[in-house]
PDB file of C-alpha atoms in Angstrom:
ATOM      1  CA  MET B 235     116.996 173.501  -2.656  1.00  0.00           C
ATOM      2  CA  SER B 236     116.800 169.711  -2.547  1.00  0.00           C
ATOM      3  CA  PRO B 237     119.121 167.623  -0.414  1.00  0.00           C
ATOM      4  CA  GLY B 238     121.568 165.328  -2.177  1.00  0.00           C
ATOM      5  CA  THR B 239     123.230 162.647  -0.101  1.00  0.00           C
ATOM      6  CA  TRP B 240     122.060 162.403   3.485  1.00  0.00           C
ATOM      7  CA  GLU B 241     123.278 160.219   6.301  1.00  0.00           C
ATOM      8  CA  ALA B 242     123.653 159.862  10.052  1.00  0.00           C
ATOM      9  CA  ARG B 243     126.778 161.050  11.799  1.00  0.00           C
ATOM     10  CA  LEU B 244     127.516 160.349  15.427  1.00  0.00           C
ATOM     11  CA  ARG B 245     129.947 160.906  18.234  1.00  0.00           C
ATOM     12  CA  LEU B 246     130.174 158.259  20.893  1.00  0.00           C
ATOM     13  CA  TRP B 247     131.506 158.229  24.443  1.00  0.00           C
ATOM     14  CA  ILE B 248     131.926 155.754  27.253  1.00  0.00           C
ATOM     15  CA  VAL B 249     130.758 157.594  30.341  1.00  0.00           C
ATOM     16  CA  ILE B 250     131.759 156.294  33.772  1.00  0.00           C
ATOM     17  CA  ASP B 251     130.137 157.768  36.860  1.00  0.00           C
ATOM     18  CA  GLY B 252     128.715 160.489  34.636  1.00  0.00           C
ATOM     19  CA  ARG B 253     132.094 161.564  33.261  1.00  0.00           C
ATOM     20  CA  ASN B 254     133.698 161.115  29.856  1.00  0.00           C
ATOM     21  CA  ALA B 255     136.117 158.188  30.119  1.00  0.00           C
ATOM     22  CA  LEU B 256     136.673 157.465  26.431  1.00  0.00           C
ATOM     23  CA  GLY B 257     135.369 159.293  23.384  1.00  0.00           C
ATOM     24  CA  PRO B 258     136.479 160.720  20.037  1.00  0.00           C
ATOM     25  CA  GLY B 259     139.138 163.058  21.479  1.00  0.00           C
ATOM     26  CA  LYS B 260     140.786 160.581  23.822  1.00  0.00           C
ATOM     27  CA  VAL B 261     140.628 157.862  21.162  1.00  0.00           C
ATOM     28  CA  ARG B 262     142.405 160.129  18.683  1.00  0.00           C
ATOM     29  CA  LEU B 263     145.116 160.751  21.252  1.00  0.00           C
ATOM     30  CA  LEU B 264     145.582 157.019  21.916  1.00  0.00           C
ATOM     31  CA  GLU B 265     145.752 156.368  18.159  1.00  0.00           C
ATOM     32  CA  ALA B 266     148.381 159.067  17.715  1.00  0.00           C
ATOM     33  CA  ILE B 267     150.452 157.573  20.554  1.00  0.00           C
ATOM     34  CA  ALA B 268     150.116 154.095  19.028  1.00  0.00           C
ATOM     35  CA  ALA B 269     151.311 155.445  15.656  1.00  0.00           C
ATOM     36  CA  GLY B 270     154.172 157.632  16.868  1.00  0.00           C
ATOM     37  CA  LYS B 271     155.237 155.963  20.137  1.00  0.00           C
ATOM     38  CA  SER B 272     155.514 159.374  21.722  1.00  0.00           C
ATOM     39  CA  LEU B 273     153.186 161.443  23.868  1.00  0.00           C
ATOM     40  CA  SER B 274     154.811 164.736  22.919  1.00  0.00           C
ATOM     41  CA  ALA B 275     154.608 163.934  19.184  1.00  0.00           C
ATOM     42  CA  ALA B 276     150.956 162.882  19.608  1.00  0.00           C
ATOM     43  CA  ALA B 277     150.148 166.090  21.472  1.00  0.00           C
ATOM     44  CA  LYS B 278     151.848 168.176  18.793  1.00  0.00           C
ATOM     45  CA  GLN B 279     149.995 166.368  16.012  1.00  0.00           C
ATOM     46  CA  LEU B 280     146.671 167.024  17.747  1.00  0.00           C
ATOM     47  CA  ARG B 281     147.601 170.622  18.534  1.00  0.00           C
ATOM     48  CA  MET B 282     147.310 170.276  22.273  1.00  0.00           C
ATOM     49  CA  SER B 283     149.873 170.918  24.955  1.00  0.00           C
ATOM     50  CA  TYR B 284     151.883 168.057  26.439  1.00  0.00           C
ATOM     51  CA  ARG B 285     150.178 168.829  29.714  1.00  0.00           C
ATOM     52  CA  GLN B 286     146.678 168.571  28.191  1.00  0.00           C
ATOM     53  CA  ALA B 287     147.556 165.275  26.514  1.00  0.00           C
ATOM     54  CA  TRP B 288     148.967 163.912  29.741  1.00  0.00           C
ATOM     55  CA  LYS B 289     145.820 164.987  31.588  1.00  0.00           C
ATOM     56  CA  HIS B 290     143.600 163.197  29.050  1.00  0.00           C
ATOM     57  CA  LEU B 291     145.572 159.999  29.561  1.00  0.00           C
ATOM     58  CA  ARG B 292     145.365 160.308  33.321  1.00  0.00           C
ATOM     59  CA  LEU B 293     141.564 160.751  33.097  1.00  0.00           C
ATOM     60  CA  VAL B 294     141.199 157.678  30.859  1.00  0.00           C
ATOM     61  CA  GLU B 295     143.236 155.619  33.304  1.00  0.00           C
ATOM     62  CA  GLU B 296     141.548 156.949  36.433  1.00  0.00           C
ATOM     63  CA  ARG B 297     138.032 156.576  35.092  1.00  0.00           C
ATOM     64  CA  THR B 298     138.420 153.170  33.442  1.00  0.00           C
ATOM     65  CA  GLY B 299     140.829 151.753  36.013  1.00  0.00           C
ATOM     66  CA  ILE B 300     142.966 150.536  33.089  1.00  0.00           C
ATOM     67  CA  ALA B 301     146.618 151.411  32.481  1.00  0.00           C
ATOM     68  CA  VAL B 302     146.554 152.343  28.794  1.00  0.00           C
ATOM     69  CA  VAL B 303     150.129 153.610  28.274  1.00  0.00           C
ATOM     70  CA  GLU B 304     153.606 152.703  29.443  1.00  0.00           C
ATOM     71  CA  PRO B 305     157.133 153.996  28.806  1.00  0.00           C
ATOM     72  CA  HIS B 306     158.626 152.845  25.530  1.00  0.00           C
ATOM     73  CA  ARG B 307     161.435 150.432  26.273  1.00  0.00           C
ATOM     74  CA  GLY B 308     164.258 150.221  23.757  1.00  0.00           C
ATOM     75  CA  GLY B 309     164.399 152.104  20.483  1.00  0.00           C
ATOM     76  CA  ARG B 310     167.097 154.479  19.418  1.00  0.00           C
ATOM     77  CA  SER B 311     165.561 157.597  20.910  1.00  0.00           C
ATOM     78  CA  GLY B 312     165.699 156.005  24.340  1.00  0.00           C
ATOM     79  CA  GLY B 313     162.323 157.330  25.433  1.00  0.00           C
ATOM     80  CA  GLY B 314     158.716 157.563  24.460  1.00  0.00           C
ATOM     81  CA  THR B 315     155.280 156.252  25.268  1.00  0.00           C
ATOM     82  CA  VAL B 316     153.443 153.257  23.876  1.00  0.00           C
ATOM     83  CA  LEU B 317     150.064 151.665  24.479  1.00  0.00           C
ATOM     84  CA  THR B 318     149.971 148.746  26.875  1.00  0.00           C
ATOM     85  CA  PRO B 319     148.442 145.491  25.581  1.00  0.00           C
ATOM     86  CA  GLN B 320     145.323 146.437  27.553  1.00  0.00           C
ATOM     87  CA  GLY B 321     145.369 149.922  26.043  1.00  0.00           C
ATOM     88  CA  LYS B 322     145.494 148.432  22.538  1.00  0.00           C
ATOM     89  CA  ALA B 323     142.658 146.046  23.369  1.00  0.00           C
ATOM     90  CA  LEU B 324     140.548 148.868  24.828  1.00  0.00           C
ATOM     91  CA  LEU B 325     141.090 150.952  21.683  1.00  0.00           C
ATOM     92  CA  LYS B 326     140.097 147.952  19.536  1.00  0.00           C
ATOM     93  CA  ALA B 327     136.957 147.440  21.637  1.00  0.00           C
ATOM     94  CA  TYR B 328     136.021 151.099  21.187  1.00  0.00           C
ATOM     95  CA  HIS B 329     136.490 150.877  17.414  1.00  0.00           C
ATOM     96  CA  GLU B 330     134.360 147.741  17.166  1.00  0.00           C
ATOM     97  CA  PHE B 331     131.724 149.342  19.381  1.00  0.00           C
ATOM     98  CA  HIS B 332     131.791 152.532  17.299  1.00  0.00           C
ATOM     99  CA  ARG B 333     131.597 150.640  14.003  1.00  0.00           C
ATOM    100  CA  GLU B 334     128.586 148.637  15.152  1.00  0.00           C
ATOM    101  CA  VAL B 335     126.684 151.671  16.465  1.00  0.00           C
ATOM    102  CA  ASP B 336     127.590 153.711  13.380  1.00  0.00           C
ATOM    103  CA  GLU B 337     126.301 150.998  11.031  1.00  0.00           C
ATOM    104  CA  HIS B 338     123.092 150.753  13.015  1.00  0.00           C
ATOM    105  CA  ALA B 339     122.672 154.539  13.038  1.00  0.00           C
ATOM    106  CA  ARG B 340     123.052 154.679   9.260  1.00  0.00           C
ATOM    107  CA  SER B 341     120.432 152.018   8.667  1.00  0.00           C
ATOM    108  CA  ALA B 342     118.100 153.558  11.276  1.00  0.00           C
ATOM    109  CA  CYS B 343     118.553 156.930   9.573  1.00  0.00           C
ATOM    110  CA  VAL B 344     117.348 155.498   6.268  1.00  0.00           C
ATOM    111  CA  ARG B 345     114.328 153.907   7.952  1.00  0.00           C
ATOM    112  CA  HIS B 346     113.344 157.034   9.898  1.00  0.00           C
ATOM    113  CA  PHE B 347     114.002 159.645   7.221  1.00  0.00           C
ATOM    114  CA  ASN B 348     113.435 157.841   3.963  1.00  0.00           C
ATOM    115  CA  ARG B 349     109.988 159.337   3.567  1.00  0.00           C
ATOM    116  CA  TRP B 350     111.431 162.801   4.108  1.00  0.00           C
ATOM    117  CA  PHE B 351     114.376 162.728   1.809  1.00  0.00           C
ATOM    118  CA  SER B 352     114.167 159.739  -0.518  1.00  0.00           C
ATOM    119  CA  PRO B 353     112.103 161.320  -3.298  1.00  0.00           C
ATOM    120  CA  ARG B 354     114.937 163.708  -3.865  1.00  0.00           C
ATOM    121  CA  VAL B 355     117.888 163.009  -6.065  1.00  0.00           C
ATOM    122  CA  ARG B 356     120.720 161.169  -4.341  1.00  0.00           C
ATOM    123  CA  GLU B 357     124.230 161.135  -5.734  1.00  0.00           C
TER     124      GLU B 357
ATOM    125  CA  MET F 114     139.905 153.601  41.483  1.00  0.00           C
ATOM    126  CA  SER F 115     137.173 151.319  40.186  1.00  0.00           C
ATOM    127  CA  PRO F 116     134.480 152.567  37.838  1.00  0.00           C
ATOM    128  CA  GLY F 117     130.924 152.566  39.139  1.00  0.00           C
ATOM    129  CA  THR F 118     128.148 152.990  36.613  1.00  0.00           C
ATOM    130  CA  TRP F 119     129.212 153.054  32.991  1.00  0.00           C
ATOM    131  CA  GLU F 120     127.210 153.627  29.845  1.00  0.00           C
ATOM    132  CA  ALA F 121     127.276 154.868  26.275  1.00  0.00           C
ATOM    133  CA  ARG F 122     126.469 158.469  25.470  1.00  0.00           C
ATOM    134  CA  LEU F 123     126.021 159.762  21.949  1.00  0.00           C
ATOM    135  CA  ARG F 124     125.357 162.810  19.865  1.00  0.00           C
ATOM    136  CA  LEU F 125     123.592 162.312  16.580  1.00  0.00           C
ATOM    137  CA  TRP F 126     123.270 164.428  13.447  1.00  0.00           C
ATOM    138  CA  ILE F 127     121.536 164.221  10.100  1.00  0.00           C
ATOM    139  CA  VAL F 128     124.141 165.332   7.612  1.00  0.00           C
ATOM    140  CA  ILE F 129     123.044 166.418   4.145  1.00  0.00           C
ATOM    141  CA  ASP F 130     125.655 166.979   1.454  1.00  0.00           C
ATOM    142  CA  GLY F 131     128.288 166.755   4.175  1.00  0.00           C
ATOM    143  CA  ARG F 132     126.779 169.503   6.304  1.00  0.00           C
ATOM    144  CA  ASN F 133     124.908 169.427   9.604  1.00  0.00           C
ATOM    145  CA  ALA F 134     121.189 169.678   8.812  1.00  0.00           C
ATOM    146  CA  LEU F 135     119.732 168.540  12.130  1.00  0.00           C
ATOM    147  CA  GLY F 136     121.491 167.634  15.365  1.00  0.00           C
ATOM    148  CA  PRO F 137     121.372 168.249  19.116  1.00  0.00           C
ATOM    149  CA  GLY F 138     121.706 172.039  18.899  1.00  0.00           C
ATOM    150  CA  LYS F 139     119.137 172.612  16.161  1.00  0.00           C
ATOM    151  CA  VAL F 140     116.754 170.133  17.790  1.00  0.00           C
ATOM    152  CA  ARG F 141     116.979 171.995  21.101  1.00  0.00           C
ATOM    153  CA  LEU F 142     116.138 175.216  19.284  1.00  0.00           C
ATOM    154  CA  LEU F 143     113.100 173.664  17.582  1.00  0.00           C
ATOM    155  CA  GLU F 144     111.934 172.248  20.914  1.00  0.00           C
ATOM    156  CA  ALA F 145     112.255 175.649  22.572  1.00  0.00           C
ATOM    157  CA  ILE F 146     110.258 177.249  19.758  1.00  0.00           C
ATOM    158  CA  ALA F 147     107.580 174.550  20.063  1.00  0.00           C
ATOM    159  CA  ALA F 148     107.346 175.182  23.815  1.00  0.00           C
ATOM    160  CA  GLY F 149     107.412 178.978  23.789  1.00  0.00           C
ATOM    161  CA  LYS F 150     105.960 179.850  20.372  1.00  0.00           C
ATOM    162  CA  SER F 151     108.616 182.512  19.994  1.00  0.00           C
ATOM    163  CA  LEU F 152     111.981 182.578  18.283  1.00  0.00           C
ATOM    164  CA  SER F 153     113.331 185.386  20.439  1.00  0.00           C
ATOM    165  CA  ALA F 154     112.273 183.613  23.658  1.00  0.00           C
ATOM    166  CA  ALA F 155     113.836 180.366  22.386  1.00  0.00           C
ATOM    167  CA  ALA F 156     117.072 182.154  21.518  1.00  0.00           C
ATOM    168  CA  LYS F 157     117.189 183.795  24.933  1.00  0.00           C
ATOM    169  CA  GLN F 158     116.554 180.490  26.692  1.00  0.00           C
ATOM    170  CA  LEU F 159     119.412 178.858  24.778  1.00  0.00           C
ATOM    171  CA  ARG F 160     121.680 181.851  25.307  1.00  0.00           C
ATOM    172  CA  MET F 161     122.166 182.601  21.650  1.00  0.00           C
ATOM    173  CA  SER F 162     121.444 185.754  19.729  1.00  0.00           C
ATOM    174  CA  TYR F 163     118.245 186.116  17.735  1.00  0.00           C
ATOM    175  CA  ARG F 164     120.413 186.287  14.650  1.00  0.00           C
ATOM    176  CA  GLN F 165     122.179 182.998  15.474  1.00  0.00           C
ATOM    177  CA  ALA F 166     118.849 181.275  16.146  1.00  0.00           C
ATOM    178  CA  TRP F 167     117.414 182.585  12.916  1.00  0.00           C
ATOM    179  CA  LYS F 168     120.497 181.382  11.040  1.00  0.00           C
ATOM    180  CA  HIS F 169     120.144 177.882  12.514  1.00  0.00           C
ATOM    181  CA  LEU F 170     116.542 177.736  11.335  1.00  0.00           C
ATOM    182  CA  ARG F 171     117.486 178.912   7.879  1.00  0.00           C
ATOM    183  CA  LEU F 172     120.169 176.203   7.644  1.00  0.00           C
ATOM    184  CA  VAL F 173     117.709 173.486   8.716  1.00  0.00           C
ATOM    185  CA  GLU F 174     115.236 174.635   6.091  1.00  0.00           C
ATOM    186  CA  GLU F 175     117.795 175.079   3.325  1.00  0.00           C
ATOM    187  CA  ARG F 176     119.514 171.761   3.938  1.00  0.00           C
ATOM    188  CA  THR F 177     116.426 169.609   4.480  1.00  0.00           C
ATOM    189  CA  GLY F 178     114.225 171.439   1.994  1.00  0.00           C
ATOM    190  CA  ILE F 179     111.510 171.451   4.671  1.00  0.00           C
ATOM    191  CA  ALA F 180     109.779 174.560   6.062  1.00  0.00           C
ATOM    192  CA  VAL F 181     109.974 173.892   9.809  1.00  0.00           C
ATOM    193  CA  VAL F 182     108.618 177.164  11.227  1.00  0.00           C
ATOM    194  CA  GLU F 183     105.926 179.675  10.382  1.00  0.00           C
ATOM    195  CA  PRO F 184     104.597 182.887  11.910  1.00  0.00           C
ATOM    196  CA  HIS F 185     102.278 182.357  14.844  1.00  0.00           C
ATOM    197  CA  ARG F 186      98.799 183.415  13.821  1.00  0.00           C
ATOM    198  CA  GLY F 187      96.473 184.645  16.505  1.00  0.00           C
ATOM    199  CA  GLY F 188      97.296 184.830  20.172  1.00  0.00           C
ATOM    200  CA  ARG F 189      97.239 187.917  22.335  1.00  0.00           C
ATOM    201  CA  SER F 190     100.832 188.937  21.719  1.00  0.00           C
ATOM    202  CA  GLY F 191     100.072 189.211  18.015  1.00  0.00           C
ATOM    203  CA  GLY F 192     103.372 187.716  16.901  1.00  0.00           C
ATOM    204  CA  GLY F 193     105.639 184.764  17.348  1.00  0.00           C
ATOM    205  CA  THR F 194     106.926 181.651  15.655  1.00  0.00           C
ATOM    206  CA  VAL F 195     105.603 178.115  15.758  1.00  0.00           C
ATOM    207  CA  LEU F 196     106.605 174.843  14.177  1.00  0.00           C
ATOM    208  CA  THR F 197     104.799 173.856  11.000  1.00  0.00           C
ATOM    209  CA  PRO F 198     103.092 170.438  10.987  1.00  0.00           C
ATOM    210  CA  GLN F 199     106.073 169.206   8.951  1.00  0.00           C
ATOM    211  CA  GLY F 200     108.460 170.751  11.457  1.00  0.00           C
ATOM    212  CA  LYS F 201     106.728 168.908  14.311  1.00  0.00           C
ATOM    213  CA  ALA F 202     106.807 165.657  12.359  1.00  0.00           C
ATOM    214  CA  LEU F 203     110.500 166.101  11.536  1.00  0.00           C
ATOM    215  CA  LEU F 204     111.283 166.721  15.213  1.00  0.00           C
ATOM    216  CA  LYS F 205     109.293 163.601  16.160  1.00  0.00           C
ATOM    217  CA  ALA F 206     111.189 161.569  13.548  1.00  0.00           C
ATOM    218  CA  TYR F 207     114.506 162.793  14.952  1.00  0.00           C
ATOM    219  CA  HIS F 208     113.475 161.848  18.500  1.00  0.00           C
ATOM    220  CA  GLU F 209     112.387 158.360  17.424  1.00  0.00           C
ATOM    221  CA  PHE F 210     115.596 157.957  15.456  1.00  0.00           C
ATOM    222  CA  HIS F 211     117.677 159.167  18.404  1.00  0.00           C
ATOM    223  CA  ARG F 212     115.851 156.921  20.892  1.00  0.00           C
ATOM    224  CA  GLU F 213     116.387 153.861  18.725  1.00  0.00           C
ATOM    225  CA  VAL F 214     120.105 154.524  18.150  1.00  0.00           C
ATOM    226  CA  ASP F 215     120.628 155.414  21.810  1.00  0.00           C
ATOM    227  CA  GLU F 216     119.017 152.166  22.979  1.00  0.00           C
ATOM    228  CA  HIS F 217     121.140 150.192  20.557  1.00  0.00           C
ATOM    229  CA  ALA F 218     124.302 152.032  21.650  1.00  0.00           C
ATOM    230  CA  ARG F 219     123.587 151.225  25.291  1.00  0.00           C
ATOM    231  CA  SER F 220     123.114 147.530  24.620  1.00  0.00           C
ATOM    232  CA  ALA F 221     126.161 147.438  22.298  1.00  0.00           C
ATOM    233  CA  CYS F 222     128.179 149.172  25.028  1.00  0.00           C
ATOM    234  CA  VAL F 223     127.365 146.404  27.492  1.00  0.00           C
ATOM    235  CA  ARG F 224     128.296 143.735  24.959  1.00  0.00           C
ATOM    236  CA  HIS F 225     131.587 145.363  23.958  1.00  0.00           C
ATOM    237  CA  PHE F 226     132.760 146.513  27.376  1.00  0.00           C
ATOM    238  CA  ASN F 227     131.249 144.036  29.800  1.00  0.00           C
ATOM    239  CA  ARG F 228     134.499 142.140  30.124  1.00  0.00           C
ATOM    240  CA  TRP F 229     136.312 145.381  30.910  1.00  0.00           C
ATOM    241  CA  PHE F 230     134.026 146.866  33.493  1.00  0.00           C
ATOM    242  CA  SER F 231     131.522 144.272  34.692  1.00  0.00           C
ATOM    243  CA  PRO F 232     133.576 142.752  37.532  1.00  0.00           C
ATOM    244  CA  ARG F 233     133.431 146.099  39.226  1.00  0.00           C
ATOM    245  CA  VAL F 234     130.654 147.264  41.460  1.00  0.00           C
ATOM    246  CA  ARG F 235     127.757 148.899  39.656  1.00  0.00           C
ATOM    247  CA  GLU F 236     125.301 151.107  41.448  1.00  0.00           C
TER     248      GLU F 236
END
């Protein structure tokens, strides 16, 4: 069987003092909070308990030293959680970091594996 | 709490037709086979069943189209599994690929997060 399309795929973490401070899971949680302005809705969407979601946030904040969420002021529901300006900026920095490393990984993948896979048909 | 040392950490896969063909788990298995010249010893070392290990190998070979292992000829035990020359070369290519992307990720991490974490003490 010959391979068709082939590419690099990666997962990327910021590790502080040897521990995961920000990676795919925590980023997804922050994105869900940014979209829904609610920690409980974000947790539900990601199929984790409120307690697990809260723990993830606490670990991000403890390990980075950055307050990433704050209570949602205003709004009809009268409660909720939003990203702080710093939390939004940190998320943006992660996305830019991820995009750059991902692009590099894809081009490096072609360079390192072209002789293995290129003769085969690519879609 | 202020972060101490911080760095990027990544996991990297070669994905062929959308499926994992070679990544950290399969690479560890190939390395263990290269070191011990035995699939059953490699499986035991990695705490997986012989069947699981064999399945991983089959997936690598099916998805890459490359025969990565062969029976061990000779030797006192009279049996065993070794990497083919192509299998060794593929493993080497993965390591070079991984090293390059990892180095880039570490330098990109400093560039993207220096303003967040650099004022803090680094070990």
